[in-house]
mmCIF file of C-alpha atoms in Angstrom:
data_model
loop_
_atom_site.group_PDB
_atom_site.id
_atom_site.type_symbol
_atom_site.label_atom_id
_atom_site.label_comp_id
_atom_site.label_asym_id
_atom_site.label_seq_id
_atom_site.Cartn_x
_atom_site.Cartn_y
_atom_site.Cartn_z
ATOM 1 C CA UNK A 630 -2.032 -75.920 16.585
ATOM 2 C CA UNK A 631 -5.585 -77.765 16.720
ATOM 3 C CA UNK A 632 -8.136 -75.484 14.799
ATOM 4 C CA UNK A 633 -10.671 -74.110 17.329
ATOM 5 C CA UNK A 634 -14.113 -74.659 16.765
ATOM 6 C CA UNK A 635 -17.373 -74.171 19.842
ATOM 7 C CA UNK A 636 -21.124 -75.208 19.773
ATOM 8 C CA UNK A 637 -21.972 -71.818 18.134
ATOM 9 C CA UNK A 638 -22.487 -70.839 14.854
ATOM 10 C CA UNK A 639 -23.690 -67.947 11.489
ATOM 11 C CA UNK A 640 -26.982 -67.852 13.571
ATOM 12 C CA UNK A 641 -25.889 -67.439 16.783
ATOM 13 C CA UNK A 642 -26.093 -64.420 18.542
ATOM 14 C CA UNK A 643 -23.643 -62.312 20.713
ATOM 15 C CA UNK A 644 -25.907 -63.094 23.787
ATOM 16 C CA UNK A 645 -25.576 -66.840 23.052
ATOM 17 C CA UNK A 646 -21.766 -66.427 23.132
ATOM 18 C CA UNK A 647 -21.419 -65.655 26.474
ATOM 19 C CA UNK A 648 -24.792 -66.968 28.433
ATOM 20 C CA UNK A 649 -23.949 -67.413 31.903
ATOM 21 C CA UNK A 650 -20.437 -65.656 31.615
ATOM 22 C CA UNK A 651 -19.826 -62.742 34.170
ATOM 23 C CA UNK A 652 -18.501 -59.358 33.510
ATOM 24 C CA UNK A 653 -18.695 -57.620 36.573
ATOM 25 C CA UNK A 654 -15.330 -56.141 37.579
ATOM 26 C CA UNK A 655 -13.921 -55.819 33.853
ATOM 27 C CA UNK A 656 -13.438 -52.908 31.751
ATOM 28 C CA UNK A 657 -14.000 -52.704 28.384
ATOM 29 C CA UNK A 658 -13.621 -49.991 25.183
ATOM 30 C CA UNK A 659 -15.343 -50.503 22.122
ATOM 31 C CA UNK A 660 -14.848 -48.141 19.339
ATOM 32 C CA UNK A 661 -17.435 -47.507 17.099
ATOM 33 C CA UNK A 662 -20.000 -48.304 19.804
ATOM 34 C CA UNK A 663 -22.347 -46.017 18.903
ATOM 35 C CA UNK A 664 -24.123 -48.356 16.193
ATOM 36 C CA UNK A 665 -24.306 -51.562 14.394
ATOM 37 C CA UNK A 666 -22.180 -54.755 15.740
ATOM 38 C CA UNK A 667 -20.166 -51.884 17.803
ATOM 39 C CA UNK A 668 -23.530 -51.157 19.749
ATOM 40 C CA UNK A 669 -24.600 -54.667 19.776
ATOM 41 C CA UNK A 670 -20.908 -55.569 21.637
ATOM 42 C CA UNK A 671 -20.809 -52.659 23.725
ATOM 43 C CA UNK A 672 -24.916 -53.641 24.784
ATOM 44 C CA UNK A 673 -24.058 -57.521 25.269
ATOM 45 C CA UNK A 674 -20.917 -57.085 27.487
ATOM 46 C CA UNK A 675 -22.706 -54.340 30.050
ATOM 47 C CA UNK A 676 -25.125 -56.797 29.916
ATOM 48 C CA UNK A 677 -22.887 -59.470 31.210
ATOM 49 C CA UNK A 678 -21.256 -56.783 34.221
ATOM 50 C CA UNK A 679 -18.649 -55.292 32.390
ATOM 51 C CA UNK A 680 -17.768 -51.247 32.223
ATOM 52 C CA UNK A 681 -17.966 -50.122 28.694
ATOM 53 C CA UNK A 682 -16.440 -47.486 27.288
ATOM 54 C CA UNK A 683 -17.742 -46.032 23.713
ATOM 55 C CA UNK A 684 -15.173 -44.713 21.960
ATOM 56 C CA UNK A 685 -16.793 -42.998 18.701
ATOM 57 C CA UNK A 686 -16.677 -39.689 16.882
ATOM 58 C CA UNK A 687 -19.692 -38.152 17.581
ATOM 59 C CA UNK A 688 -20.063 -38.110 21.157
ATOM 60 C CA UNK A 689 -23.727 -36.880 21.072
ATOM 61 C CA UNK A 690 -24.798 -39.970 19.199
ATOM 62 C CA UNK A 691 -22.322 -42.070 21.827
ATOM 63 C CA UNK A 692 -24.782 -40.579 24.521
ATOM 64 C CA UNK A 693 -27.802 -41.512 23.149
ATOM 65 C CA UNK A 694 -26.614 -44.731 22.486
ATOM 66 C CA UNK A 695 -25.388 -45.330 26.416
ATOM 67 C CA UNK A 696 -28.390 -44.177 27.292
ATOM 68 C CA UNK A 697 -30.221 -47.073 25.320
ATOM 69 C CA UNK A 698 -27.914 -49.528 26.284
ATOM 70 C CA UNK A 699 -28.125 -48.458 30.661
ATOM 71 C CA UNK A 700 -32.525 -48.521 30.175
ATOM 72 C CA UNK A 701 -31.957 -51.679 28.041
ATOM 73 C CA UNK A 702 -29.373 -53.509 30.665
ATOM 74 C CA UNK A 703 -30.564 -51.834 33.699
ATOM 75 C CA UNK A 704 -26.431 -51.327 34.388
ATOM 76 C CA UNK A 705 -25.321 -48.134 34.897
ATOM 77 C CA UNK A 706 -21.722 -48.527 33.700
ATOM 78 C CA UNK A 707 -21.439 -47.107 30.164
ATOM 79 C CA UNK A 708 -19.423 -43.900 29.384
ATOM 80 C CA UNK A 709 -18.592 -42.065 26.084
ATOM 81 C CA UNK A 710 -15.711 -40.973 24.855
ATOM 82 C CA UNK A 711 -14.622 -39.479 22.017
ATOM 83 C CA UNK A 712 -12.229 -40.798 19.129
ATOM 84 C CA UNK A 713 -11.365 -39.892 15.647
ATOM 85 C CA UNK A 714 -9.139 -42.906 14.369
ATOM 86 C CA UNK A 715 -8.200 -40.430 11.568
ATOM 87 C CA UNK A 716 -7.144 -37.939 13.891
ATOM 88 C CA UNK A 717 -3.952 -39.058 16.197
ATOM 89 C CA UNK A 718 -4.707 -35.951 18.731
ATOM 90 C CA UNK A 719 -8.222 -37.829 19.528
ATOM 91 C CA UNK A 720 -6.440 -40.827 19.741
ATOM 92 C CA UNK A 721 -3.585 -39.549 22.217
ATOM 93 C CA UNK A 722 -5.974 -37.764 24.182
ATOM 94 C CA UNK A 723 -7.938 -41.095 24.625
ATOM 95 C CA UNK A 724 -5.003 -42.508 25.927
ATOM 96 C CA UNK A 725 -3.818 -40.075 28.155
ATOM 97 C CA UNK A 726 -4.380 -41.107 31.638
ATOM 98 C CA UNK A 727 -5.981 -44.305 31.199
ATOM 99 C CA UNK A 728 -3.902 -46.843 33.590
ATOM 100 C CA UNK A 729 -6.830 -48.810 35.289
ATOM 101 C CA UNK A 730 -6.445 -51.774 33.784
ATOM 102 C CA UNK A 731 -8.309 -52.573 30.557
ATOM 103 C CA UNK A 732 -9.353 -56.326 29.931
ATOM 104 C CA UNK A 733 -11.577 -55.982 26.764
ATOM 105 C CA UNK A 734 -10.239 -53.747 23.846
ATOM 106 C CA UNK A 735 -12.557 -54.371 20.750
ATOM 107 C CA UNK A 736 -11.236 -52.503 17.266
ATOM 108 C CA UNK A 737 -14.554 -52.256 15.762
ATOM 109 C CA UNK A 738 -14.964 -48.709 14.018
ATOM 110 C CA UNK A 739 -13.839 -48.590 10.641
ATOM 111 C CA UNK A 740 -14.747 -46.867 6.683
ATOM 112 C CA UNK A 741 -15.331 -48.899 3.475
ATOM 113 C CA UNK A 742 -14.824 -48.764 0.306
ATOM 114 C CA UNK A 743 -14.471 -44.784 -0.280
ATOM 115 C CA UNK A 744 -14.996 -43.569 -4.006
ATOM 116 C CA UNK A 745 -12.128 -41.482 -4.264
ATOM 117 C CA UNK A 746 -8.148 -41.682 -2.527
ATOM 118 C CA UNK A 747 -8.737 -39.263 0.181
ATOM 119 C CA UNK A 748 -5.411 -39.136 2.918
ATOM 120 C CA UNK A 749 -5.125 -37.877 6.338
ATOM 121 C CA UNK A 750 -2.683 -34.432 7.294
ATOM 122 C CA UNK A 751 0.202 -37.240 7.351
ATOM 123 C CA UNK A 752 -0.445 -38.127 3.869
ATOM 124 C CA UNK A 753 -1.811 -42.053 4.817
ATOM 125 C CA UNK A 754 -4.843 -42.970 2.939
ATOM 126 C CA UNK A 755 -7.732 -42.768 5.077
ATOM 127 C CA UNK A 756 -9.081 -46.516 4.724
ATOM 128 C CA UNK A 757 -5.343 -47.949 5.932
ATOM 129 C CA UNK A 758 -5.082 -44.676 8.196
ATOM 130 C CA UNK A 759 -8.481 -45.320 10.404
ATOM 131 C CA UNK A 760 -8.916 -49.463 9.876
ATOM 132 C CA UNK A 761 -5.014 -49.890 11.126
ATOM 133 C CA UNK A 762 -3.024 -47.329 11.373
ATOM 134 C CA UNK A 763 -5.889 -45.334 13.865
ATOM 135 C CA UNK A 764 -6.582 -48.763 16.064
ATOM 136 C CA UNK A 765 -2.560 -49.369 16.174
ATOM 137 C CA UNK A 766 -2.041 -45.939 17.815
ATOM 138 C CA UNK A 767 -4.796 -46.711 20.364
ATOM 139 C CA UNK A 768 -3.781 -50.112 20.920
ATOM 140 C CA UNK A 769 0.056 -49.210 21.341
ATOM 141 C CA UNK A 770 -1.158 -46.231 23.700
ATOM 142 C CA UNK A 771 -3.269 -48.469 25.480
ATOM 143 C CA UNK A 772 -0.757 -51.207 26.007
ATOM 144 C CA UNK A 773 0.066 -50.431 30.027
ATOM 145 C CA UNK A 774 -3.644 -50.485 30.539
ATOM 146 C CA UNK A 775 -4.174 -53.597 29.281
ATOM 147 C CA UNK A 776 -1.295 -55.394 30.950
ATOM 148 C CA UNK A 777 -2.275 -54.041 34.470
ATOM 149 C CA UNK A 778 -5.562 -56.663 33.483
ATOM 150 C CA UNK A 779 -3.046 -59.596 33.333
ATOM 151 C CA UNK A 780 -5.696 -61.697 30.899
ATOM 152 C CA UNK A 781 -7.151 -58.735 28.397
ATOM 153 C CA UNK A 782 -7.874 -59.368 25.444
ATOM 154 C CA UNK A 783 -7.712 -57.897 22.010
ATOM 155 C CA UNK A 784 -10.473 -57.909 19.416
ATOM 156 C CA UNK A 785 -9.851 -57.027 16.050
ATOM 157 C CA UNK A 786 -12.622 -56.901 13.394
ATOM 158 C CA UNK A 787 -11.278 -57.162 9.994
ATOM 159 C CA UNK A 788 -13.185 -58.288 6.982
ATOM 160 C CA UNK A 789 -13.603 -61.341 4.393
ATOM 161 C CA UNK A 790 -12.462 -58.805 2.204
ATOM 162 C CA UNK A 791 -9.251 -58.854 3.308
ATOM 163 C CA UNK A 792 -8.665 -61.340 0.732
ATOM 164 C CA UNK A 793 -9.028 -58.530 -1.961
ATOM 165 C CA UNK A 794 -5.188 -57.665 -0.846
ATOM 166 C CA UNK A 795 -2.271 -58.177 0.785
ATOM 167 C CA UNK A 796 -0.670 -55.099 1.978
ATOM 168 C CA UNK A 797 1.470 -53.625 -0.252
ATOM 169 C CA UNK A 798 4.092 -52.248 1.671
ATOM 170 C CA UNK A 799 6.261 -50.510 -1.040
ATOM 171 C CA UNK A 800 2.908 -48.267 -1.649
ATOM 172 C CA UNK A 801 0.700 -48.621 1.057
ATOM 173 C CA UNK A 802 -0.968 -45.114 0.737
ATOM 174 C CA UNK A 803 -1.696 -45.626 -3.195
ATOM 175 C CA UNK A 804 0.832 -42.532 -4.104
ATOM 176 C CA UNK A 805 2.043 -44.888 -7.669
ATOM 177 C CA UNK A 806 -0.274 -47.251 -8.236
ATOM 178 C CA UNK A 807 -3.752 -46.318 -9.209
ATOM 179 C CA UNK A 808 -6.129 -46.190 -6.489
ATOM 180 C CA UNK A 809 -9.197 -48.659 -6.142
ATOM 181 C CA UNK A 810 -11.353 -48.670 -3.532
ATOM 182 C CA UNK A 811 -11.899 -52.154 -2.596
ATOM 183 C CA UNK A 812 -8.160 -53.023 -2.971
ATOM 184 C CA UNK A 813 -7.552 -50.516 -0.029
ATOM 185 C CA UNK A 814 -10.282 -51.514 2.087
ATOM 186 C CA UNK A 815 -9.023 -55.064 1.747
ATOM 187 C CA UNK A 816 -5.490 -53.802 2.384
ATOM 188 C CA UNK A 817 -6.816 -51.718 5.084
ATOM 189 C CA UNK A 818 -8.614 -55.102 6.803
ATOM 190 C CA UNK A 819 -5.243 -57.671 5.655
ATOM 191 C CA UNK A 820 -3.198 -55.323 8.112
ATOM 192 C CA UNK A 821 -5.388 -55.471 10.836
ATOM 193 C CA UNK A 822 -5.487 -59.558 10.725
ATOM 194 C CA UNK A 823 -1.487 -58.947 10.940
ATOM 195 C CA UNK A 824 -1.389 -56.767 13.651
ATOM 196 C CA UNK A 825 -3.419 -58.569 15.496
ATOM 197 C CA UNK A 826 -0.771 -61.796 14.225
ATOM 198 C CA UNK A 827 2.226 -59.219 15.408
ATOM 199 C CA UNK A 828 0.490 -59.014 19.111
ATOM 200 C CA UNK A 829 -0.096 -61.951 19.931
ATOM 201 C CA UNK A 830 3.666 -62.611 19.372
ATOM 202 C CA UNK A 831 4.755 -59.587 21.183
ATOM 203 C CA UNK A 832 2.492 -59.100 23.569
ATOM 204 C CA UNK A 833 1.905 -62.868 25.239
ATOM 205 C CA UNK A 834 4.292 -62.072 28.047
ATOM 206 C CA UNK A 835 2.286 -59.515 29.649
ATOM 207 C CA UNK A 836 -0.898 -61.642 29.589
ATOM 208 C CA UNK A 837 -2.565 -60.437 26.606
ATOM 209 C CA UNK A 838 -4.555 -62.210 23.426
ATOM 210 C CA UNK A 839 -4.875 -60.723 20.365
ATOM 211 C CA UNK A 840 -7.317 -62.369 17.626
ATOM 212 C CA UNK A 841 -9.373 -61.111 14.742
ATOM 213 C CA UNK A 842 -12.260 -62.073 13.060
ATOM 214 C CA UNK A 843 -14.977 -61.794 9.945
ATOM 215 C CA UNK A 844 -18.325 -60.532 11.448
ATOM 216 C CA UNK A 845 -20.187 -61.374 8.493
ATOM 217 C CA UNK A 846 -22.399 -59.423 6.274
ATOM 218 C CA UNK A 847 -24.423 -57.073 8.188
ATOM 219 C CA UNK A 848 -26.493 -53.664 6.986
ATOM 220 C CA UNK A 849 -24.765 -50.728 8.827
ATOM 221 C CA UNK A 850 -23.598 -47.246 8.690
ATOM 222 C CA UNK A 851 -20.096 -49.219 7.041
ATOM 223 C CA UNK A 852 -22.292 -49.202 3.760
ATOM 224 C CA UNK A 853 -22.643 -45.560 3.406
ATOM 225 C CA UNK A 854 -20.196 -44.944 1.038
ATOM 226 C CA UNK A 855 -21.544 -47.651 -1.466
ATOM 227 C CA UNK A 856 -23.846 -46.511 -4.168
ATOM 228 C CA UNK A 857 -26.659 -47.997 -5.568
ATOM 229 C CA UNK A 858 -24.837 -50.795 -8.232
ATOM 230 C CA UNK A 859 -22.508 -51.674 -5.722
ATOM 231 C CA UNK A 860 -25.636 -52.226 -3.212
ATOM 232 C CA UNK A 861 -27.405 -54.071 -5.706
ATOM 233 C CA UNK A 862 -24.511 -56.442 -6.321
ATOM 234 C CA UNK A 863 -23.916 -57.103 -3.083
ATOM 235 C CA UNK A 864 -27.340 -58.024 -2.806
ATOM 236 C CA UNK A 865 -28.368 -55.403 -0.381
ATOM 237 C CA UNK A 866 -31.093 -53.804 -1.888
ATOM 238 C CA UNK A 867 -34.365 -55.471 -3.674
ATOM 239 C CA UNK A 868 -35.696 -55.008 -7.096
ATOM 240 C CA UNK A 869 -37.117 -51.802 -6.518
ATOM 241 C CA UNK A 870 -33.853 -50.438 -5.125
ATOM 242 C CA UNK A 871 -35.159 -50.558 -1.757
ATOM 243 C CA UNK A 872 -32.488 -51.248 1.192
ATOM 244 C CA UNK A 873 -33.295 -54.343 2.698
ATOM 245 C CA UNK A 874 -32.739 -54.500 6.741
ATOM 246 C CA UNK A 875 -31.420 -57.944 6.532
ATOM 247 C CA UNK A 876 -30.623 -59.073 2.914
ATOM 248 C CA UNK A 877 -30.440 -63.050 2.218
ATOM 249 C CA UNK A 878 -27.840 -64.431 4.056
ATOM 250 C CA UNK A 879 -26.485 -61.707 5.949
ATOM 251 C CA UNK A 880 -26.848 -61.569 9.550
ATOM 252 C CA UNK A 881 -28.813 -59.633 12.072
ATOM 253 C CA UNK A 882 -26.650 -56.904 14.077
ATOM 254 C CA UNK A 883 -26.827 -59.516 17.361
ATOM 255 C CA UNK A 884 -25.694 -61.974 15.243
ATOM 256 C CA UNK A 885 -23.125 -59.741 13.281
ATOM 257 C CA UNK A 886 -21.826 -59.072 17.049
ATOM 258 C CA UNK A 887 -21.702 -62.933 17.891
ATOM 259 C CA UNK A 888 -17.739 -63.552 17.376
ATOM 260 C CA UNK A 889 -16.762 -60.449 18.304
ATOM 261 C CA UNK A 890 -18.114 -61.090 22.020
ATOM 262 C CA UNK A 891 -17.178 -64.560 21.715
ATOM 263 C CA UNK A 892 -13.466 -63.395 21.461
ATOM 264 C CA UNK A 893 -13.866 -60.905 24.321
ATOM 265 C CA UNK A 894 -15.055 -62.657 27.135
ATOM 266 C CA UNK A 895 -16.042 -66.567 26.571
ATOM 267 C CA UNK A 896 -14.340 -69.268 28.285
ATOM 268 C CA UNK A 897 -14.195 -70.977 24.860
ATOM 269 C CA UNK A 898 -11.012 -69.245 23.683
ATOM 270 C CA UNK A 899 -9.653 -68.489 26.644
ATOM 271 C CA UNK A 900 -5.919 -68.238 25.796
ATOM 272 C CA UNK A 901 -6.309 -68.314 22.487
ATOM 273 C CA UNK A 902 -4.084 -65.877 20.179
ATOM 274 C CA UNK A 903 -3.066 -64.874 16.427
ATOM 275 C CA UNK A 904 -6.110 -66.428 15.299
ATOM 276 C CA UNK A 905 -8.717 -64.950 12.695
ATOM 277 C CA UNK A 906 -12.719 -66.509 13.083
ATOM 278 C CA UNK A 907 -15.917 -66.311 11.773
ATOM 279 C CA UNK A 908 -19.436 -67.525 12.396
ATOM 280 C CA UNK A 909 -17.785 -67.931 16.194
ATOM 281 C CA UNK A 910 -15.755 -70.038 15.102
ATOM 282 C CA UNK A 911 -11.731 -70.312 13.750
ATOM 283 C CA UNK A 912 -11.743 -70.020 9.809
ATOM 284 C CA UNK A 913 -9.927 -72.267 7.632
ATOM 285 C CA UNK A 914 -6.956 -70.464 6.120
ATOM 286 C CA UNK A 915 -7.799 -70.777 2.150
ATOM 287 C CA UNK A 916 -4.998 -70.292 -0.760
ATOM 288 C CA UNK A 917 -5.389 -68.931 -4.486
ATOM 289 C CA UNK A 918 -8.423 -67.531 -5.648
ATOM 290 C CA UNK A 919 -11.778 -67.785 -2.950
ATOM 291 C CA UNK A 920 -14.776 -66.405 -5.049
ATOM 292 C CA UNK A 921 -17.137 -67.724 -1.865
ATOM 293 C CA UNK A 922 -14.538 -65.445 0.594
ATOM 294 C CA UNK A 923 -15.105 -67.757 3.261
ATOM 295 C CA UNK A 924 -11.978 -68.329 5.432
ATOM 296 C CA UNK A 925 -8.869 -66.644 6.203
ATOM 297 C CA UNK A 926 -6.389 -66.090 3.338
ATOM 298 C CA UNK A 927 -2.705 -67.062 3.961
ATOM 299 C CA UNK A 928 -1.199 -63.824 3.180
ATOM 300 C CA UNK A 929 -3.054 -62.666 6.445
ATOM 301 C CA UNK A 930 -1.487 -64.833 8.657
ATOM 302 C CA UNK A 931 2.330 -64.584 7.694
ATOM 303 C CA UNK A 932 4.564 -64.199 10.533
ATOM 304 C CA UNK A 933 7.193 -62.124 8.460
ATOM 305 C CA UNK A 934 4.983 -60.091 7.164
ATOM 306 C CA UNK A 935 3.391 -58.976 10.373
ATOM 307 C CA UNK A 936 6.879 -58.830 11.591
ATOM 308 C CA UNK A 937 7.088 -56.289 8.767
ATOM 309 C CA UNK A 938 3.744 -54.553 9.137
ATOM 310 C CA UNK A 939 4.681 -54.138 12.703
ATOM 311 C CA UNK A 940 8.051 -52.070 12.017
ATOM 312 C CA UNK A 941 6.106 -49.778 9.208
ATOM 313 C CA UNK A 942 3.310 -49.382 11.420
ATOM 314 C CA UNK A 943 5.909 -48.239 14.036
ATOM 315 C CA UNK A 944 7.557 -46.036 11.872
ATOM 316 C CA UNK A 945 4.492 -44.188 10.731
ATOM 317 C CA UNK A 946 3.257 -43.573 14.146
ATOM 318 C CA UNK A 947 6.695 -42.825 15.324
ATOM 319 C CA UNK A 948 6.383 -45.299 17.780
ATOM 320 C CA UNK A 949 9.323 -47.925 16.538
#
């Protein structure tokens, strides 16, 4: 399979990905749409025609931000609903009821890097628990809806760092090893890449696309948990300690949004599936150590081990 690449770029901007390209008459949920590349998706396709819904935790904070995006877009098609990937009641009741069809699902919500191992009622650790396990249930629950659309599509936003590890699936909630919180948010973002790898497999009879992708480095709420060495050595903050909106060479929100939208509704990939991109365009799957963490790392990608992912995740959610 040919690498895909399009005339787009790091600079590019979610509303350059899809100038021209209409919406109108497609539905769309994007969790975590109350802020950050979430909003900046959710704004750019209701822009374009498409019905968005916001799927986020706090629903007051959804409203306000549906009411920016209808004065901002002049389109009145934005709702809110409410979803707690850490909580699978939110998640089912999401679900329940939803069979118009759904041709834009974009995974976007997710925690990083929390200090301590914290776990969910079920016992999962809450990075794997909301990045994957949360967006699987959804997805899964969803999957009727978006085969009614006969060409949805599937966004997944993972994370360079997904390179920090594969998923250990002999400990995947951290109850023998010692826990680290980068090495289960890069866990966490490796098992969305191969669920994403899993769907497009399973999925691609009913009509459905499943990709994933590296936004880039972009100041959000996802830094929250981060404190002020780790900001500094990410480069995030200036001398003073000061948070800078846009660090050196990290991207604007639109631009943070840019592959994202590119994935849900441009011509340019139309088809496409089990890939991972960045910078709008299809990464080059890297090998060994990657101090620059550009790329996709191979471990990502493996067929088997999405096969296996798939059956845990299954499992877990008591799905299989």
């Amino acid at each position: 399979m040919s690498r895909v690449t399009t005339p787009f770029g790091a600079r590019s901007t979610a509303a350059d990905v899809i100038a021209g390209v209409d919406l109108t008459g497609r539905n769309a949920v994007v969790t975590g749409g109350s802020s950050g590349i979430g909003l900046e998706t959710a704004r750019t396709l209701a822009a374009a025609g498409a019905r968005v819904t916001l799927a986020v935790r706090d629903t007051g904070a959804g409203e306000r931000a549906a009411a920016g995006i209808r004065a901002a877009t002049g389109r009145d098609g934005v709702d809110v609903a409410r979803l707690d990937l850490a909580d699978r009641a939110t998640v089912d009741a999401f679900v329940a009821g939803r069979t118009e069809p759904l041709h834009i699902l974009v995974n976007n919500a997710g925690v990083m890097a929390l200090p301590e191992r914290t776990t969910t009622p079920e016992g999962w650790e809450t990075q794997f628990a909301t990045n994957h396990l949360g967006h699987a249930a959804l997805t899964l629950g969803l999957h009727d809806a978006l085969t009614a659309a006969q060409d949805a599509r599937i966004v997944v936003v993972s994370s360079s760092a997904h390179q920090f590890s594969p998923v250990v699936l002999d400990d995947i909630h951290f109850t023998s090893r010692p826990y680290e919180a980068w090495s289960a948010y890069g866990q966490s973002k490796t098992a969305t890449v191969l669920f994403a790898v899993a769907l497009a497999k399973k999925w691609a009879a009913d009509g459905i696309t499943a990709n994933a992708l590296h936004p880039g480095g972009i100041m959000t709420n996802l830094q929250r948990h981060l404190d002020d060495a780790q900001l500094r050595y990410v480069g995030a903050t200036d001398e003073q300690g000061r948070r800078l909106e846009v660090p050196p060479g990290w991207k604007t929100p639109e631009q943070g949004a840019a592959t994202s939208v590119l994935l849900a509704a441009s011509p340019l990939v139309q088809g496409v599936t089990g890939r991972y991109f960045e910078d709008a365009n299809e990464a080059v799957v890297v090998t060994g150590e990657n101090d620059g963490l550009g790329g996709v790392a191979s471990h990502a990608l493996d067929p088997e081990t999405a096969d296996r992912l798939w059956a845990e995740t299954g499992r877990l959610l008591g799905t299989a």
